[in-house]
């Protein structure tokens, strides 16, 4: 086992010593106050501690115990069947991964705040995982417990997917605790996988759900064992040759086609993001890791092209991605329905994973612009304010008279899901969030990608950030430690920001942004203060003419936050689909510390529709284009709340995009 | 077996002698020229004869032979496995129904045009069906051939669904040929079902896919055996109590919830159409049949309420229904995306079934307004001009750069589908179409619901209709036979028609429409001529403000036809999503006998977008609402073709709804 080069990083992404990334994460990364500290406290105090209870109820831990029984010497039988509670029609192949993601979350949490109880719980569950591993290194309880023959159902089997999540958990466990207990489980599993797949062995196999690629690279970064990197490269290269098949697997009478799992074309040749959004973005995160370690320019070019395709026409205002309920997939370019936006919470997380790796790889601020937008909106909307309830699907429009159909992933917060990928995924992102805030570069500079009160830095510059962001736009950066040499401190100027003010020790230090970065270069001394003011003016946003779904509408934004109207906040709880917004009216803001954990609300002018809901002909919602439009109805005051806070006050209508008064 | 009261009807819907319907179909109903005659000729000469070949290729007929082998005395084994061609991952439970629907289509076709070859083919396949029936009357090859235990998987099993289609085929076979051969198979099956389900037997069972209800009523109407009507009523009454379960059945890891199969609430209490669109509308067709036979006022009121809910916010301009790919379902009210419109061909057919029964039940013209719109657009778009290729899904927008993903039901015409419900369904509707044209009432009046050249009538009035509809608006109705008494001839004034002229024997006979009917009452004599002129002026149509998906757009219509723009017809094959339509410009029409089998095209003024497709910020499709809009681009001439004819010239973009120039 080689040197543990990123041992000092207690975050999920640690480029290795041979990496070609422009930026690297910083070892010191602590969020210590403000907006994210509160949400992370709920994660630490409520969500993460609740995890093992949910995993027990859902049968995940019972599966591990049963597998351990089966693998254990001299023991017979299994309690798996009995452990599946009523209401769970059957185990999913990927259920182990929920445990692994929870372990990863808990470990990052421990890096932040030592907690003996949590540490003991982690070790208990690590023990369950370790005990369930087969003698030869194989580990997936679904197949160990009679679900079928291992490695025969690569389309839906999720064996490499679960293995990847185990590796990520092991990396977290090792980076945080220094222990090799789970890391050795992961290495044995990785070596077992390497004994089945790869040159000289089975060449055709890739997993229906990418994930193992990014995990194997991180395992390589942690252990220095190059074979893991090579296996990741093998899986990336083998993908895109149409080897995956739905037909051969059970339980699926529809064929999603090879684009679903990105097996239609090799990544290097792809020119658009397609198929299942989480699969696509986990794959691209892994590809970005590989490009970082190998310097593969063709792969990097493909990643830049695919990211641009995603952003130009397949990303919602919230940063959410994946337009289609059908197959949880990306749609065509500019296919961005607000009502049926699937925008799975996990897809937002995957987008953040991909963009952050691109930010490190290229050093470009635009990637962190998208991370910010996705964090505050598309991702955070999936996390209930209580830390106990979740959204799987994150639409931008819920009709007042929508019927929640149980077959849908409901737009109502739920304590856990039958397919429970999102909650532990959100937990691990919140727990590791400090590691997305800052980076360093080869010249010892420090880049602030996000604005969150806390302390960030590496071996050179260390700074303390204070900010009431996103409610207030002032960011104060105080130098805590600095080398005795010139260094560059870079602050991301958010893409949403039309104006700003920058001072150094109280003196204006205006500088044009360079590719999204405001740079201050000097020989810093402890106590030096850089202050950035980002004006948080409410703004109205319109869509591109090609976005059919929200033509004639505007959305309210303020700073990095996308706003939405909830029915409950409007006069008489008015049906939102009967209201319009008048963009010529003023938009005012109001601090509401009492509301939704403390928010700034926005108020805009609007009107009621006077159109008969039954349609111009009284029975049919279509009529002559030259008929006089229904006159503008009564004026109303519209109230908007941050999108991330919606659906925390019971069911009701919600809209991000509001039709413009007199447009329709 | 009682009197065969509707023996003289050679169409699918024949209310019985005790029926409370206001209208009844007429025994004489022949389409003999014009638009529908041509489409029906293709059906008769190409589609129907091709059916058995497709059913052989897809394994449906092999299943019947194998079941016959198994049920036959002294024989062992089955060739079912071997008969499933490569590419068919497995049989669907409902595969027998494709055979039954083809038989029904062929029989209606024989009523129209005797054909010894087709008659022999029908008898051959009737023989296969009869031979496959189990001794006790059970018949569904999927379960007979080892697919599982009969009547244990009511959710997905489709046993009653297939039985219903068999009954409908048997009714057609009997009405057209007079033979009891298939009718006896259907009666034995119905009696077997009656021995399993119903009062005193199994009370809880309903089929996941409604269909048997309407079929049992028609079986009752044909045989006079009241027990079939009672069993239909039983199934209707038992539905809506949440007895269906996805979890208990195999092969489905997602639960669609009880609304999917309309098992969430009894029909009489429902206030909106929900769930799988074909299931919902087959159920309502059956409910309308029951209301017709029982006079159940509560049921009728529910049907009127549900039809109004469907039309007010869940029906596309084409008449298509079922907004969601996900579960092939109705969406919420006004959830009508153009691009992801699922609008299955079978759902359009089911809507016609339901509306026609409501027209008969109530005598109201609006139901036939919807039938007309659906026939010419949402339904007919599913039928390739060649009679050999089909659409399963009928969107109103296909992006120029859309990628057809194999997992989708593609918007490209296909020779047959793995789930091949639509083609034989379309065949049976086209073959029975004359029976949707005219009706009679208790006073001996004649109502013309649709305008198609041919002869229509009952025991009293018989008329000959001549019309070049839908290309020209003149309809000439000549009396062929009339009783020596006053009778009322009623002509439907289409809802799309703002103006009209009516003459009787050359003299103006203006009369206000009464609930959509233009009525001429007199003692008709043979040779009397009633002429209706419907001005076919191209018109621009706009959606209700609540239809979010097409806000700021207009559609082109002319007469009953909805038009669409296909990329191939625009200057330089321009990307349609970069064009707008200028409603202030003229819309002109042009006869194009050379194009698409002969159509009238429409030409409108439009412009190219000048907006950068990559978005106002060059990377992101959202920008400040107060930025100046991109200036209107170059003027272009837009060409539209009837929607029903789209996708017959290869892949390419298509739009029904065009953004208005300068709307954004």
Coordinates of C-alpha atoms in Angstrom, one line a residue, chain A residues 32 55 123 193 240 272 280 335 354 427 438 475 499 537 609 633-634:
Chain A
X32 CA -19.0 27.5 11.4
X55 CA -32.3 1.5 7.5
X123 CA -18.3 1.1 13.9
X193 CA -14.1 -7.1 -9.0
X240 CA -20.8 2.9 -24.8
X272 CA -25.2 15.4 -25.4
X280 CA -25.3 10.1 -16.6
X335 CA -37.6 20.3 -22.8
X354 CA -19.7 16.6 -11.7
X427 CA -26.9 13.6 4.2
X438 CA -12.6 26.6 -1.2
X475 CA -18.8 38.8 2.6
X499 CA -22.7 44.6 -9.9
X537 CA -31.7 43.1 -5.5
X609 CA -57.3 35.8 -14.3
X633 CA -58.8 40.7 -13.3
X634 CA -58.5 42.2 -9.9

